[in-house]
Amino acid sequence: MGSILNNPQHRLACRALYKAFLSHCRLLPSQTLQQDAFKHIKKQFQQHKKLQTVRNVQTVLLNAYRQEGLLRRAASGDPVSLKIVEANVEALSAPPKPKPPPKPKPPPAPVLSRLEKKRLKKEKRKAKRIALCGPPPPPKVRKGPRIWQPQRYLVPIAASANGFPLLRRRGEPTPQHVALTIKNLIKVRQKRQDYLDLLNDYLEIANGEDDWDDLTARYLPESSGDPNEITWTEDMVESIKYVSDAMRRRDIKNKQLADKFWDLEMKAKEKSRAIIQARRRERHRRARHNKARRKALAKLQQASSLPHTVE
């Protein structure tokens, strides 16, 4: 490819072709046709002068030699070739068609939260179910006001989470503030346990320090300090006792809360049981009353159906 494009003979042939086009343009009959043809020839040569591939160069040159023969015949007075040249120049001189307006960009999709996505998914499932099975039946109309009925899931239950008591209801999630409180209590208990393990490890080091102090006090009497001074071991023991007492106080409080929650659960169960028994007694009383009423109505109907005797 480089040998063809960089060949000086190839460059001279292209210049000769360009001069032939210009010389044929001067022989065209109309001044306007000469100007338009010259402008388009110059434009085409400027447009194709940067071609690099051999295949494209060969195609363009072959088309140019054909057009040069057509232009030469038109310049010599051939009417058919002249009409073709005029038609080509007129087509090239026509104003370009206006570009269609760009399509408007679609609006960005709205950013949905997790609850909104869940609601949309639920609505799609409902629409699909209606399309397959038809609309659901209308709800039943209740007669009279709705009366509260005690159920098992309404009774609070004393539960435990990692050793911490809490009061919850069956079928309901744990409230967020209760979960956060339990999480903080777990963190505090873990910190105290880690600190207690660290103090137990330091206790052995403190015993070694006290032994070293006793040993140096024997040979260096002037280095003995105050006899009421707290030793390393006593300081560690006091710290261990402080942390252990804090953990013990938390355990006692947990036990008190557990007892309190258990009492609340028992009281709620007793209240629910009493309400259920009272409603059961009321239902049985109404059943007995209705049964006695039906018997009385049956006796009246039987007495009215007997024939009357005339004395």
Coordinates of C-alpha atoms in Angstrom, one line a residue:
M1 CA 0.0 0.0 0.0
G2 CA 2.8 2.4 0.8
S3 CA 4.5 1.7 -2.5
I4 CA 1.4 2.7 -4.4
L5 CA 0.3 5.8 -2.4
N6 CA 3.9 7.2 -2.0
N7 CA 4.8 6.6 -5.7
P8 CA 5.6 9.9 -7.5
Q9 CA 4.0 8.6 -10.7
H10 CA 0.8 8.0 -8.9
R11 CA 0.9 11.6 -7.5
L12 CA 1.5 13.0 -11.0
A13 CA -1.4 10.9 -12.4
C14 CA -3.8 12.4 -9.8
R15 CA -2.6 15.9 -10.7
A16 CA -3.1 15.3 -14.4
L17 CA -6.6 14.0 -13.7
Y18 CA -7.4 17.1 -11.7
K19 CA -6.1 19.4 -14.5
A20 CA -8.1 17.4 -17.1
F21 CA -11.3 18.0 -15.0
L22 CA -10.6 21.8 -14.8
S23 CA -9.8 22.1 -18.5
H24 CA -13.1 20.3 -19.4
C25 CA -15.0 22.6 -17.0
R26 CA -13.8 25.7 -19.0
L27 CA -15.4 24.2 -22.2
L28 CA -18.9 23.8 -20.7
P29 CA -21.5 26.0 -22.4
S30 CA -22.9 27.9 -19.3
Q31 CA -20.9 30.1 -16.9
T32 CA -23.1 28.9 -14.0
L33 CA -22.5 25.3 -14.9
Q34 CA -18.8 25.9 -15.1
Q35 CA -18.7 27.4 -11.6
D36 CA -20.8 24.7 -10.0
A37 CA -18.9 21.9 -11.7
F38 CA -15.5 23.5 -10.7
K39 CA -16.7 23.9 -7.1
H40 CA -17.9 20.2 -6.8
I41 CA -14.7 18.8 -8.5
K42 CA -12.5 20.8 -6.0
K43 CA -14.6 19.6 -3.1
Q44 CA -14.4 15.9 -4.2
F45 CA -10.6 16.1 -4.6
Q46 CA -10.3 17.8 -1.2
Q47 CA -12.5 15.2 0.4
H48 CA -10.7 12.1 -1.0
K49 CA -7.1 13.3 -0.7
K50 CA -6.6 11.6 2.8
L51 CA -7.6 8.1 1.7
Q52 CA -5.1 5.5 3.0
T53 CA -6.3 2.1 1.9
V54 CA -5.5 0.8 -1.6
R55 CA -9.1 -0.5 -2.2
N56 CA -10.7 2.9 -1.5
V57 CA -8.1 4.7 -3.7
Q58 CA -8.7 2.3 -6.6
T59 CA -12.5 2.7 -6.3
V60 CA -12.3 6.5 -6.2
L61 CA -9.9 6.8 -9.1
L62 CA -12.0 4.4 -11.3
N63 CA -15.1 6.5 -10.6
A64 CA -13.1 9.7 -11.4
Y65 CA -11.9 8.4 -14.8
R66 CA -15.5 7.5 -15.7
Q67 CA -16.7 10.9 -14.7
E68 CA -13.8 12.5 -16.6
G69 CA -14.8 10.7 -19.8
L70 CA -18.5 11.9 -19.3
L71 CA -17.3 15.5 -18.7
R72 CA -15.0 15.4 -21.8
R73 CA -17.9 14.3 -24.0
A74 CA -20.2 17.0 -22.6
A75 CA -17.5 19.6 -23.2
S76 CA -17.1 18.4 -26.8
G77 CA -20.9 19.0 -27.4
D78 CA -22.5 15.7 -26.8
P79 CA -26.1 16.6 -25.8
V80 CA -26.8 13.3 -23.8
S81 CA -23.6 13.7 -21.8
L82 CA -24.4 17.4 -21.2
K83 CA -27.8 16.6 -19.8
I84 CA -26.3 14.0 -17.5
V85 CA -23.7 16.4 -16.2
E86 CA -26.4 19.1 -15.7
A87 CA -28.5 16.7 -13.8
N88 CA -25.6 15.6 -11.6
V89 CA -24.5 19.2 -10.9
E90 CA -28.1 20.2 -10.1
A91 CA -28.5 17.3 -7.7
L92 CA -25.2 18.2 -6.0
S93 CA -26.2 21.9 -5.8
A94 CA -29.6 21.2 -4.2
P95 CA -29.8 22.4 -0.6
P96 CA -29.5 19.5 1.9
K97 CA -32.6 18.2 3.5
P98 CA -33.2 19.5 6.9
K99 CA -32.3 17.1 9.6
P100 CA -35.2 15.8 11.6
P101 CA -35.3 17.2 15.1
P102 CA -33.6 14.9 17.7
K103 CA -35.9 12.7 19.6
P104 CA -36.5 13.9 23.2
K105 CA -34.7 11.9 25.7
P106 CA -37.0 9.8 28.0
P107 CA -37.2 11.2 31.5
P108 CA -35.0 9.4 34.0
A109 CA -36.6 6.6 36.0
P110 CA -37.7 7.7 39.4
V111 CA -35.7 6.5 42.3
L112 CA -38.0 4.3 44.4
S113 CA -37.5 3.3 47.9
R114 CA -37.6 -0.3 49.2
L115 CA -41.2 0.1 50.5
E116 CA -42.4 1.6 47.1
K117 CA -40.7 -1.2 45.2
K118 CA -42.4 -3.7 47.4
R119 CA -45.8 -2.0 47.0
L120 CA -45.5 -1.9 43.2
K121 CA -44.5 -5.6 43.2
K122 CA -47.6 -6.4 45.3
E123 CA -49.9 -4.4 42.9
K124 CA -48.5 -6.2 39.9
R125 CA -49.2 -9.6 41.5
K126 CA -52.7 -8.5 42.4
A127 CA -53.4 -7.3 38.8
K128 CA -52.0 -10.6 37.4
R129 CA -54.2 -12.6 39.9
I130 CA -57.3 -10.6 38.9
A131 CA -56.5 -11.1 35.2
L132 CA -56.3 -14.9 35.7
C133 CA -58.9 -15.6 38.3
G134 CA -61.2 -12.5 38.1
P135 CA -61.9 -9.9 40.7
P136 CA -62.2 -11.1 44.3
P137 CA -65.7 -11.5 45.9
P138 CA -67.0 -8.5 47.8
P139 CA -66.3 -8.5 51.6
K140 CA -69.0 -9.7 53.9
V141 CA -71.0 -7.0 55.7
R142 CA -70.8 -7.2 59.4
K143 CA -74.0 -6.9 61.4
G144 CA -73.6 -4.6 64.4
P145 CA -70.5 -3.2 66.0
R146 CA -67.3 -5.3 66.1
I147 CA -66.7 -6.7 69.6
W148 CA -63.2 -7.2 70.9
Q149 CA -62.4 -10.9 71.4
P150 CA -59.4 -11.8 73.6
Q151 CA -57.0 -14.1 71.7
R152 CA -53.8 -15.8 72.6
Y153 CA -51.6 -13.5 70.4
L154 CA -52.9 -10.4 72.3
V155 CA -51.4 -11.6 75.6
P156 CA -47.8 -10.3 76.1
I157 CA -45.1 -12.9 76.5
A158 CA -42.0 -12.7 78.6
A159 CA -39.1 -13.6 76.3
S160 CA -35.3 -13.4 76.5
A161 CA -32.7 -12.1 74.0
N162 CA -29.1 -13.0 74.8
G163 CA -29.9 -13.2 78.5
F164 CA -31.8 -9.9 78.6
P165 CA -35.6 -10.1 79.3
L166 CA -38.1 -8.4 77.2
L167 CA -41.9 -8.3 76.7
R168 CA -43.3 -8.9 73.3
R169 CA -46.5 -10.1 71.6
R170 CA -46.8 -13.2 69.5
G171 CA -46.8 -12.5 65.7
E172 CA -45.5 -8.9 66.1
P173 CA -41.9 -7.8 65.5
T174 CA -39.7 -6.5 68.3
P175 CA -39.9 -2.6 68.4
Q176 CA -36.8 -0.8 67.1
H177 CA -36.0 1.0 70.4
V178 CA -36.1 -2.3 72.3
A179 CA -33.8 -3.9 69.8
L180 CA -31.4 -1.0 70.0
T181 CA -31.4 -1.0 73.9
I182 CA -30.7 -4.8 73.9
K183 CA -27.9 -4.3 71.4
N184 CA -26.2 -1.6 73.6
L185 CA -26.6 -3.7 76.7
I186 CA -24.9 -6.6 74.9
K187 CA -22.0 -4.3 73.9
V188 CA -21.6 -3.1 77.5
R189 CA -21.6 -6.6 78.9
Q190 CA -19.0 -7.7 76.3
K191 CA -16.7 -4.8 77.2
R192 CA -17.0 -5.6 80.9
Q193 CA -16.2 -9.2 80.2
D194 CA -13.2 -8.4 78.1
Y195 CA -12.0 -5.9 80.8
L196 CA -12.4 -8.5 83.5
D197 CA -10.4 -11.1 81.5
L198 CA -7.6 -8.5 81.0
L199 CA -7.6 -7.7 84.7
N200 CA -7.3 -11.4 85.6
D201 CA -4.2 -11.6 83.3
Y202 CA -2.8 -8.4 84.9
L203 CA -3.3 -10.0 88.4
E204 CA -0.4 -12.4 87.8
I205 CA 1.8 -9.6 86.7
A206 CA 0.8 -7.6 89.9
N207 CA 1.8 -10.6 92.1
G208 CA 5.2 -10.7 90.4
E209 CA 5.6 -6.9 91.0
D210 CA 4.7 -7.4 94.7
D211 CA 7.2 -10.2 95.1
W212 CA 9.9 -8.1 93.5
D213 CA 9.1 -5.2 95.8
D214 CA 9.4 -7.5 98.9
L215 CA 12.7 -8.9 97.6
T216 CA 14.2 -5.4 97.1
A217 CA 12.9 -4.2 100.5
R218 CA 15.0 -6.9 102.2
Y219 CA 18.3 -5.7 100.8
L220 CA 17.5 -2.0 100.5
P221 CA 15.8 -0.9 103.7
E222 CA 15.9 2.7 102.7
S223 CA 13.7 1.8 99.7
S224 CA 10.8 0.6 101.8
G225 CA 7.9 2.9 101.5
D226 CA 4.7 3.6 103.5
P227 CA 3.4 0.4 105.1
N228 CA -0.2 1.6 104.4
E229 CA 0.5 1.9 100.7
I230 CA -1.7 -0.2 98.4
T231 CA 0.1 -3.0 96.7
W232 CA -0.2 -4.0 93.0
T233 CA -2.3 -7.1 93.9
E234 CA -4.7 -5.1 96.1
D235 CA -5.3 -2.6 93.3
M236 CA -6.0 -5.3 90.7
V237 CA -8.3 -7.2 93.2
E238 CA -10.2 -4.0 93.8
S239 CA -10.6 -3.3 90.1
I240 CA -11.8 -6.9 89.5
K241 CA -14.3 -6.6 92.3
Y242 CA -15.6 -3.3 90.9
V243 CA -16.2 -4.8 87.4
S244 CA -17.7 -8.0 88.9
D245 CA -20.1 -6.0 91.0
A246 CA -21.2 -4.0 88.0
M247 CA -21.9 -7.3 86.1
R248 CA -23.7 -8.7 89.1
R249 CA -25.9 -5.6 89.5
R250 CA -26.9 -5.9 85.8
D251 CA -27.8 -9.6 86.3
I252 CA -29.9 -8.8 89.4
K253 CA -31.7 -6.1 87.4
N254 CA -32.3 -8.5 84.6
K255 CA -33.8 -11.0 87.0
Q256 CA -36.1 -8.3 88.5
L257 CA -37.2 -7.4 85.0
A258 CA -37.8 -11.0 84.1
D259 CA -40.0 -11.5 87.3
K260 CA -41.9 -8.3 86.5
F261 CA -42.5 -9.4 82.9
W262 CA -43.6 -12.8 84.1
D263 CA -46.1 -11.2 86.5
L264 CA -47.5 -9.1 83.7
E265 CA -47.9 -12.1 81.4
M266 CA -49.7 -14.1 84.2
K267 CA -52.0 -11.1 84.9
A268 CA -52.8 -10.7 81.2
K269 CA -53.5 -14.4 80.8
E270 CA -55.8 -14.4 83.9
K271 CA -57.7 -11.3 82.5
S272 CA -58.0 -12.9 79.1
R273 CA -59.2 -16.2 80.7
A274 CA -61.8 -14.4 82.8
I275 CA -63.1 -12.5 79.8
I276 CA -63.4 -15.7 77.7
Q277 CA -65.2 -17.5 80.6
A278 CA -67.6 -14.6 81.0
R279 CA -68.4 -14.6 77.3
R280 CA -68.8 -18.4 77.4
R281 CA -71.2 -18.2 80.3
E282 CA -73.2 -15.4 78.5
R283 CA -73.3 -17.5 75.3
H284 CA -74.6 -20.6 77.3
R285 CA -77.2 -18.5 79.1
R286 CA -78.5 -17.2 75.8
A287 CA -78.6 -20.7 74.4
R288 CA -80.6 -21.9 77.3
H289 CA -83.0 -18.9 77.1
N290 CA -83.5 -19.5 73.3
K291 CA -84.1 -23.2 73.9
A292 CA -86.7 -22.6 76.6
R293 CA -88.4 -20.0 74.4
R294 CA -88.6 -22.5 71.5
K295 CA -90.1 -25.1 73.8
A296 CA -92.8 -22.6 75.0
L297 CA -93.6 -21.6 71.4
A298 CA -93.9 -25.3 70.4
K299 CA -96.4 -25.9 73.3
L300 CA -98.5 -22.9 72.3
Q301 CA -98.6 -24.0 68.7
Q302 CA -99.6 -27.6 69.8
A303 CA -102.4 -26.2 72.1
S304 CA -103.8 -24.0 69.4
S305 CA -103.9 -26.8 66.9
L306 CA -106.2 -29.0 69.1
P307 CA -109.9 -29.1 68.1
H308 CA -112.4 -27.2 70.3
T309 CA -115.3 -29.3 71.8
V310 CA -118.8 -27.7 72.1
E311 CA -120.7 -28.8 75.3

